[in-house]
Amino acid sequence: MTTFALVPGAGTDSWYWGPLARALTARGHRAVPVDLPCDDDGAHLGDYADAVVAAVRAAGPDPDDLVVVGHSFGGFTAPLVCDRIAVRELVLLTAMVPAPGESGSDWWAATGHRAAFTEQLARDGRDPDDVVALYYHDVAEETANEALRHERGQSSTAFEQPWPRDGWPPVRTRFLLCREDKLFPPAFVRTLLARRLRGVVPEMIAGSHHPMLSHPVALAGVLTAG
């Protein structure tokens, strides 16, 4: 049995992981959706990582086989968990990949995201203020509306903090690239990984920015096949 620690992105809660957690449990694994202190101005990235470890330990003894899945801004937190508990594998799910000393707020300009996002927006012809079209365009309307109700405030504290590691942890790392993601377009992700995680070849999967809501069963299959 593998324990999957599911680390959310900015301003979201453990509800988003519910469909995937059920799919993983159905396959005989343990899923631990994590709530981060994202709305606490006193919480730093280290506190986020501590919250992941606390959630895993609350689910039982330290697991023999732990996989940490970081979604979106969760890419800043997931590697820090490796400094606190034994982790077999990191999975970056359409996630941000930080460089040493880089803050989340600096990441967008440092990676060239703005240009890639603007180009994607022009190709799609979307309203830039349409949150559903950006994040939930392949999610059922009822689920998308519920997701919006579960949005949480995201403190700027963790976003302004320089990423504290001096390099990527020596842990097997996978990157799941979502084919229909409008926030992190595939070409942008490939360029980012070539610069920052050499040797990690992105695995293309179905879905937009929240595949745990749109394709949870397929995503569970990808995670457990790793």
PDB file of C-alpha atoms in Angstrom:
ATOM      1  CA  MET A   1       0.000   0.000   0.000  1.00  0.00           C
ATOM      2  CA  THR A   2       1.288   3.413  -1.006  1.00  0.00           C
ATOM      3  CA  THR A   3       0.405   6.552   0.915  1.00  0.00           C
ATOM      4  CA  PHE A   4      -0.248   9.529  -1.347  1.00  0.00           C
ATOM      5  CA  ALA A   5       0.079  12.923   0.346  1.00  0.00           C
ATOM      6  CA  LEU A   6      -1.974  15.313  -1.801  1.00  0.00           C
ATOM      7  CA  VAL A   7      -0.682  18.880  -1.523  1.00  0.00           C
ATOM      8  CA  PRO A   8      -2.996  21.609  -2.874  1.00  0.00           C
ATOM      9  CA  GLY A   9      -2.121  24.702  -4.820  1.00  0.00           C
ATOM     10  CA  ALA A  10      -2.730  28.308  -3.830  1.00  0.00           C
ATOM     11  CA  GLY A  11      -5.999  29.210  -2.159  1.00  0.00           C
ATOM     12  CA  THR A  12      -7.572  25.767  -2.314  1.00  0.00           C
ATOM     13  CA  ASP A  13      -8.472  23.125   0.239  1.00  0.00           C
ATOM     14  CA  SER A  14      -8.566  19.366   0.622  1.00  0.00           C
ATOM     15  CA  TRP A  15     -12.030  19.154  -0.983  1.00  0.00           C
ATOM     16  CA  TYR A  16     -10.432  19.404  -4.435  1.00  0.00           C
ATOM     17  CA  TRP A  17      -8.687  16.080  -3.862  1.00  0.00           C
ATOM     18  CA  GLY A  18     -11.857  14.194  -2.899  1.00  0.00           C
ATOM     19  CA  PRO A  19     -12.555  12.408  -6.218  1.00  0.00           C
ATOM     20  CA  LEU A  20      -8.917  11.382  -6.635  1.00  0.00           C
ATOM     21  CA  ALA A  21      -8.665  10.264  -2.997  1.00  0.00           C
ATOM     22  CA  ARG A  22     -11.660   7.977  -3.477  1.00  0.00           C
ATOM     23  CA  ALA A  23     -10.166   6.565  -6.690  1.00  0.00           C
ATOM     24  CA  LEU A  24      -6.846   5.840  -4.959  1.00  0.00           C
ATOM     25  CA  THR A  25      -8.568   4.240  -1.982  1.00  0.00           C
ATOM     26  CA  ALA A  26     -10.554   2.024  -4.350  1.00  0.00           C
ATOM     27  CA  ARG A  27      -7.209   0.742  -5.657  1.00  0.00           C
ATOM     28  CA  GLY A  28      -6.103  -0.241  -2.158  1.00  0.00           C
ATOM     29  CA  HIS A  29      -3.921   2.759  -1.355  1.00  0.00           C
ATOM     30  CA  ARG A  30      -4.071   5.460   1.305  1.00  0.00           C
ATOM     31  CA  ALA A  31      -4.835   9.014   0.231  1.00  0.00           C
ATOM     32  CA  VAL A  32      -4.120  11.949   2.530  1.00  0.00           C
ATOM     33  CA  PRO A  33      -5.576  15.225   1.202  1.00  0.00           C
ATOM     34  CA  VAL A  34      -3.852  18.102   2.993  1.00  0.00           C
ATOM     35  CA  ASP A  35      -5.194  21.448   4.150  1.00  0.00           C
ATOM     36  CA  LEU A  36      -2.432  24.069   4.179  1.00  0.00           C
ATOM     37  CA  PRO A  37      -2.452  27.228   6.345  1.00  0.00           C
ATOM     38  CA  CYS A  38      -2.714  29.273   3.150  1.00  0.00           C
ATOM     39  CA  ASP A  39      -4.850  32.048   4.675  1.00  0.00           C
ATOM     40  CA  ASP A  40      -2.507  32.552   7.653  1.00  0.00           C
ATOM     41  CA  ASP A  41      -0.230  35.561   7.198  1.00  0.00           C
ATOM     42  CA  GLY A  42       2.123  34.085   9.784  1.00  0.00           C
ATOM     43  CA  ALA A  43       2.640  30.822   7.889  1.00  0.00           C
ATOM     44  CA  HIS A  44       5.737  30.270   5.760  1.00  0.00           C
ATOM     45  CA  LEU A  45       6.650  27.493   3.326  1.00  0.00           C
ATOM     46  CA  GLY A  46       8.184  25.500   6.166  1.00  0.00           C
ATOM     47  CA  ASP A  47       4.843  25.613   7.954  1.00  0.00           C
ATOM     48  CA  TYR A  48       3.170  24.333   4.789  1.00  0.00           C
ATOM     49  CA  ALA A  49       5.591  21.383   4.697  1.00  0.00           C
ATOM     50  CA  ASP A  50       5.001  20.748   8.403  1.00  0.00           C
ATOM     51  CA  ALA A  51       1.259  20.621   7.721  1.00  0.00           C
ATOM     52  CA  VAL A  52       1.821  17.905   5.109  1.00  0.00           C
ATOM     53  CA  VAL A  53       3.868  15.800   7.530  1.00  0.00           C
ATOM     54  CA  ALA A  54       1.315  16.311  10.305  1.00  0.00           C
ATOM     55  CA  ALA A  55      -1.511  15.163   8.016  1.00  0.00           C
ATOM     56  CA  VAL A  56       0.427  12.051   6.968  1.00  0.00           C
ATOM     57  CA  ARG A  57       1.222  11.131  10.581  1.00  0.00           C
ATOM     58  CA  ALA A  58      -2.361  11.773  11.669  1.00  0.00           C
ATOM     59  CA  ALA A  59      -3.400   9.100   9.147  1.00  0.00           C
ATOM     60  CA  GLY A  60      -1.177   6.475  10.828  1.00  0.00           C
ATOM     61  CA  PRO A  61       2.471   5.607  11.544  1.00  0.00           C
ATOM     62  CA  ASP A  62       5.119   6.939   9.187  1.00  0.00           C
ATOM     63  CA  PRO A  63       4.455   5.080   5.925  1.00  0.00           C
ATOM     64  CA  ASP A  64       6.985   2.731   4.368  1.00  0.00           C
ATOM     65  CA  ASP A  65       6.035   3.988   0.914  1.00  0.00           C
ATOM     66  CA  LEU A  66       5.177   7.686   0.645  1.00  0.00           C
ATOM     67  CA  VAL A  67       4.497   9.603  -2.561  1.00  0.00           C
ATOM     68  CA  VAL A  68       4.000  13.357  -2.318  1.00  0.00           C
ATOM     69  CA  VAL A  69       1.849  14.927  -5.032  1.00  0.00           C
ATOM     70  CA  GLY A  70       2.136  18.715  -5.353  1.00  0.00           C
ATOM     71  CA  HIS A  71      -0.388  20.625  -7.448  1.00  0.00           C
ATOM     72  CA  SER A  72       0.316  24.085  -8.910  1.00  0.00           C
ATOM     73  CA  PHE A  73       1.852  26.252  -6.122  1.00  0.00           C
ATOM     74  CA  GLY A  74       2.158  22.983  -4.186  1.00  0.00           C
ATOM     75  CA  GLY A  75       5.349  22.538  -6.206  1.00  0.00           C
ATOM     76  CA  PHE A  76       6.997  24.956  -3.782  1.00  0.00           C
ATOM     77  CA  THR A  77       5.933  22.859  -0.774  1.00  0.00           C
ATOM     78  CA  ALA A  78       6.268  19.236  -1.910  1.00  0.00           C
ATOM     79  CA  PRO A  79      10.120  19.160  -2.135  1.00  0.00           C
ATOM     80  CA  LEU A  80      10.405  20.559   1.401  1.00  0.00           C
ATOM     81  CA  VAL A  81       8.520  17.554   2.751  1.00  0.00           C
ATOM     82  CA  CYS A  82      11.522  15.409   1.785  1.00  0.00           C
ATOM     83  CA  ASP A  83      13.569  17.182   4.468  1.00  0.00           C
ATOM     84  CA  ARG A  84      11.097  16.086   7.150  1.00  0.00           C
ATOM     85  CA  ILE A  85       9.989  12.532   6.354  1.00  0.00           C
ATOM     86  CA  ALA A  86      11.115   9.709   4.057  1.00  0.00           C
ATOM     87  CA  VAL A  87       9.614  10.195   0.574  1.00  0.00           C
ATOM     88  CA  ARG A  88       9.937   7.635  -2.227  1.00  0.00           C
ATOM     89  CA  GLU A  89       8.668   9.840  -5.018  1.00  0.00           C
ATOM     90  CA  LEU A  90       7.640  13.399  -5.791  1.00  0.00           C
ATOM     91  CA  VAL A  91       4.915  13.954  -8.359  1.00  0.00           C
ATOM     92  CA  LEU A  92       4.447  17.450  -9.734  1.00  0.00           C
ATOM     93  CA  LEU A  93       0.906  17.752 -11.023  1.00  0.00           C
ATOM     94  CA  THR A  94       0.847  20.710 -13.438  1.00  0.00           C
ATOM     95  CA  ALA A  95       2.983  22.408 -10.808  1.00  0.00           C
ATOM     96  CA  MET A  96       5.335  25.336 -10.395  1.00  0.00           C
ATOM     97  CA  VAL A  97       9.012  24.341 -10.271  1.00  0.00           C
ATOM     98  CA  PRO A  98      10.998  26.757  -8.103  1.00  0.00           C
ATOM     99  CA  ALA A  99      14.657  27.683  -8.365  1.00  0.00           C
ATOM    100  CA  PRO A 100      16.752  28.154  -5.214  1.00  0.00           C
ATOM    101  CA  GLY A 101      16.050  31.537  -3.611  1.00  0.00           C
ATOM    102  CA  GLU A 102      13.160  32.311  -5.951  1.00  0.00           C
ATOM    103  CA  SER A 103       9.811  33.375  -4.527  1.00  0.00           C
ATOM    104  CA  GLY A 104       6.444  32.365  -5.888  1.00  0.00           C
ATOM    105  CA  SER A 105       5.731  35.960  -6.827  1.00  0.00           C
ATOM    106  CA  ASP A 106       9.001  36.179  -8.795  1.00  0.00           C
ATOM    107  CA  TRP A 107       8.454  32.822 -10.507  1.00  0.00           C
ATOM    108  CA  TRP A 108       6.059  34.123 -13.157  1.00  0.00           C
ATOM    109  CA  ALA A 109       8.480  36.643 -14.645  1.00  0.00           C
ATOM    110  CA  ALA A 110      11.567  34.479 -14.102  1.00  0.00           C
ATOM    111  CA  THR A 111      10.093  31.580 -16.074  1.00  0.00           C
ATOM    112  CA  GLY A 112       8.608  33.619 -18.927  1.00  0.00           C
ATOM    113  CA  HIS A 113       5.116  32.535 -17.977  1.00  0.00           C
ATOM    114  CA  ARG A 114       3.434  35.814 -18.854  1.00  0.00           C
ATOM    115  CA  ALA A 115       4.370  35.608 -22.541  1.00  0.00           C
ATOM    116  CA  ALA A 116       3.342  31.947 -22.763  1.00  0.00           C
ATOM    117  CA  PHE A 117       0.044  32.635 -21.011  1.00  0.00           C
ATOM    118  CA  THR A 118      -0.712  35.636 -23.215  1.00  0.00           C
ATOM    119  CA  GLU A 119      -0.087  33.591 -26.335  1.00  0.00           C
ATOM    120  CA  GLN A 120      -2.356  30.821 -25.051  1.00  0.00           C
ATOM    121  CA  LEU A 121      -5.057  33.364 -24.240  1.00  0.00           C
ATOM    122  CA  ALA A 122      -4.893  34.771 -27.766  1.00  0.00           C
ATOM    123  CA  ARG A 123      -5.114  31.292 -29.307  1.00  0.00           C
ATOM    124  CA  ASP A 124      -8.166  30.446 -27.228  1.00  0.00           C
ATOM    125  CA  GLY A 125      -9.876  33.814 -27.633  1.00  0.00           C
ATOM    126  CA  ARG A 126     -10.949  33.663 -23.993  1.00  0.00           C
ATOM    127  CA  ASP A 127     -12.052  36.368 -21.601  1.00  0.00           C
ATOM    128  CA  PRO A 128      -9.024  36.760 -19.272  1.00  0.00           C
ATOM    129  CA  ASP A 129     -11.367  37.277 -16.315  1.00  0.00           C
ATOM    130  CA  ASP A 130     -13.338  34.059 -16.898  1.00  0.00           C
ATOM    131  CA  VAL A 131     -12.070  31.872 -14.046  1.00  0.00           C
ATOM    132  CA  VAL A 132     -14.177  28.868 -15.037  1.00  0.00           C
ATOM    133  CA  ALA A 133     -12.840  28.910 -18.601  1.00  0.00           C
ATOM    134  CA  LEU A 134      -9.283  29.115 -17.272  1.00  0.00           C
ATOM    135  CA  TYR A 135      -9.384  26.484 -14.522  1.00  0.00           C
ATOM    136  CA  TYR A 136     -12.503  24.345 -14.930  1.00  0.00           C
ATOM    137  CA  HIS A 137     -13.425  24.257 -18.612  1.00  0.00           C
ATOM    138  CA  ASP A 138     -13.456  20.440 -18.668  1.00  0.00           C
ATOM    139  CA  VAL A 139     -15.161  20.010 -15.286  1.00  0.00           C
ATOM    140  CA  ALA A 140     -18.893  19.422 -14.856  1.00  0.00           C
ATOM    141  CA  GLU A 141     -20.731  22.679 -14.157  1.00  0.00           C
ATOM    142  CA  GLU A 142     -21.954  21.541 -10.742  1.00  0.00           C
ATOM    143  CA  THR A 143     -18.426  20.525  -9.732  1.00  0.00           C
ATOM    144  CA  ALA A 144     -16.943  23.779 -11.034  1.00  0.00           C
ATOM    145  CA  ASN A 145     -19.438  25.810  -9.015  1.00  0.00           C
ATOM    146  CA  GLU A 146     -18.659  23.788  -5.898  1.00  0.00           C
ATOM    147  CA  ALA A 147     -14.925  24.309  -6.499  1.00  0.00           C
ATOM    148  CA  LEU A 148     -15.441  28.067  -6.559  1.00  0.00           C
ATOM    149  CA  ARG A 149     -17.191  27.838  -3.191  1.00  0.00           C
ATOM    150  CA  HIS A 150     -14.142  26.054  -1.780  1.00  0.00           C
ATOM    151  CA  GLU A 151     -11.656  28.747  -2.761  1.00  0.00           C
ATOM    152  CA  ARG A 152      -9.708  30.092   0.227  1.00  0.00           C
ATOM    153  CA  GLY A 153      -7.780  33.266   0.744  1.00  0.00           C
ATOM    154  CA  GLN A 154      -4.116  32.921  -0.131  1.00  0.00           C
ATOM    155  CA  SER A 155      -1.748  34.915   2.042  1.00  0.00           C
ATOM    156  CA  SER A 156       1.118  36.618   0.239  1.00  0.00           C
ATOM    157  CA  THR A 157       3.571  35.545   2.963  1.00  0.00           C
ATOM    158  CA  ALA A 158       4.481  32.183   1.440  1.00  0.00           C
ATOM    159  CA  PHE A 159       4.410  33.650  -2.078  1.00  0.00           C
ATOM    160  CA  GLU A 160       6.936  36.345  -1.148  1.00  0.00           C
ATOM    161  CA  GLN A 161       9.290  33.974   0.674  1.00  0.00           C
ATOM    162  CA  PRO A 162      12.387  32.823  -1.244  1.00  0.00           C
ATOM    163  CA  TRP A 163      12.329  29.073  -1.787  1.00  0.00           C
ATOM    164  CA  PRO A 164      14.624  27.792   0.984  1.00  0.00           C
ATOM    165  CA  ARG A 165      16.308  24.767  -0.632  1.00  0.00           C
ATOM    166  CA  ASP A 166      19.623  25.087  -2.447  1.00  0.00           C
ATOM    167  CA  GLY A 167      18.598  22.483  -5.019  1.00  0.00           C
ATOM    168  CA  TRP A 168      16.097  19.804  -5.866  1.00  0.00           C
ATOM    169  CA  PRO A 169      15.975  16.894  -3.385  1.00  0.00           C
ATOM    170  CA  PRO A 170      17.558  13.596  -4.516  1.00  0.00           C
ATOM    171  CA  VAL A 171      14.173  11.910  -4.834  1.00  0.00           C
ATOM    172  CA  ARG A 172      12.645  10.355  -7.940  1.00  0.00           C
ATOM    173  CA  THR A 173      10.506  13.067  -9.541  1.00  0.00           C
ATOM    174  CA  ARG A 174       7.712  12.874 -12.085  1.00  0.00           C
ATOM    175  CA  PHE A 175       5.906  15.733 -13.811  1.00  0.00           C
ATOM    176  CA  LEU A 176       2.341  15.223 -15.015  1.00  0.00           C
ATOM    177  CA  LEU A 177       1.591  17.718 -17.764  1.00  0.00           C
ATOM    178  CA  CYS A 178      -2.097  18.338 -18.446  1.00  0.00           C
ATOM    179  CA  ARG A 179      -2.902  18.427 -22.140  1.00  0.00           C
ATOM    180  CA  GLU A 180      -5.715  20.996 -21.865  1.00  0.00           C
ATOM    181  CA  ASP A 181      -4.167  23.210 -19.174  1.00  0.00           C
ATOM    182  CA  LYS A 182      -4.719  26.871 -20.062  1.00  0.00           C
ATOM    183  CA  LEU A 183      -2.689  28.248 -17.144  1.00  0.00           C
ATOM    184  CA  PHE A 184       0.502  26.259 -17.758  1.00  0.00           C
ATOM    185  CA  PRO A 185       0.553  25.509 -21.520  1.00  0.00           C
ATOM    186  CA  PRO A 186       2.434  22.339 -22.530  1.00  0.00           C
ATOM    187  CA  ALA A 187       5.177  24.110 -24.522  1.00  0.00           C
ATOM    188  CA  PHE A 188       5.891  26.391 -21.564  1.00  0.00           C
ATOM    189  CA  VAL A 189       6.120  23.417 -19.200  1.00  0.00           C
ATOM    190  CA  ARG A 190       8.553  21.536 -21.420  1.00  0.00           C
ATOM    191  CA  THR A 191      10.847  24.557 -21.620  1.00  0.00           C
ATOM    192  CA  LEU A 192      10.659  25.031 -17.858  1.00  0.00           C
ATOM    193  CA  LEU A 193      11.575  21.422 -17.128  1.00  0.00           C
ATOM    194  CA  ALA A 194      14.463  21.471 -19.606  1.00  0.00           C
ATOM    195  CA  ARG A 195      15.927  24.389 -17.673  1.00  0.00           C
ATOM    196  CA  ARG A 196      15.139  23.389 -14.116  1.00  0.00           C
ATOM    197  CA  LEU A 197      14.643  19.625 -13.879  1.00  0.00           C
ATOM    198  CA  ARG A 198      16.889  18.144 -16.526  1.00  0.00           C
ATOM    199  CA  GLY A 199      16.211  14.486 -17.007  1.00  0.00           C
ATOM    200  CA  VAL A 200      12.567  14.733 -15.967  1.00  0.00           C
ATOM    201  CA  VAL A 201      10.448  14.085 -19.050  1.00  0.00           C
ATOM    202  CA  PRO A 202       6.867  15.311 -18.601  1.00  0.00           C
ATOM    203  CA  GLU A 203       4.120  12.725 -18.855  1.00  0.00           C
ATOM    204  CA  MET A 204       1.149  14.021 -20.830  1.00  0.00           C
ATOM    205  CA  ILE A 205      -2.236  13.302 -19.262  1.00  0.00           C
ATOM    206  CA  ALA A 206      -5.794  14.358 -20.017  1.00  0.00           C
ATOM    207  CA  GLY A 207      -7.290  17.341 -18.229  1.00  0.00           C
ATOM    208  CA  SER A 208      -7.011  21.023 -17.556  1.00  0.00           C
ATOM    209  CA  HIS A 209      -5.511  22.612 -14.436  1.00  0.00           C
ATOM    210  CA  HIS A 210      -7.565  20.449 -12.052  1.00  0.00           C
ATOM    211  CA  PRO A 211      -7.423  16.880 -13.402  1.00  0.00           C
ATOM    212  CA  MET A 212      -8.241  15.567  -9.922  1.00  0.00           C
ATOM    213  CA  LEU A 213     -11.748  16.916 -10.563  1.00  0.00           C
ATOM    214  CA  SER A 214     -12.135  16.210 -14.278  1.00  0.00           C
ATOM    215  CA  HIS A 215     -10.315  12.848 -14.644  1.00  0.00           C
ATOM    216  CA  PRO A 216      -9.798  11.402 -11.138  1.00  0.00           C
ATOM    217  CA  VAL A 217      -9.934   7.716 -12.090  1.00  0.00           C
ATOM    218  CA  ALA A 218      -7.483   8.126 -14.969  1.00  0.00           C
ATOM    219  CA  LEU A 219      -5.195  10.204 -12.758  1.00  0.00           C
ATOM    220  CA  ALA A 220      -5.261   7.531 -10.045  1.00  0.00           C
ATOM    221  CA  GLY A 221      -4.179   5.025 -12.686  1.00  0.00           C
ATOM    222  CA  VAL A 222      -1.241   7.187 -13.731  1.00  0.00           C
ATOM    223  CA  LEU A 223      -0.140   7.755 -10.136  1.00  0.00           C
ATOM    224  CA  THR A 224      -0.282   4.093  -9.180  1.00  0.00           C
ATOM    225  CA  ALA A 225       1.461   2.963 -12.371  1.00  0.00           C
ATOM    226  CA  GLY A 226       4.549   5.027 -11.587  1.00  0.00           C
TER     227      GLY A 226
END
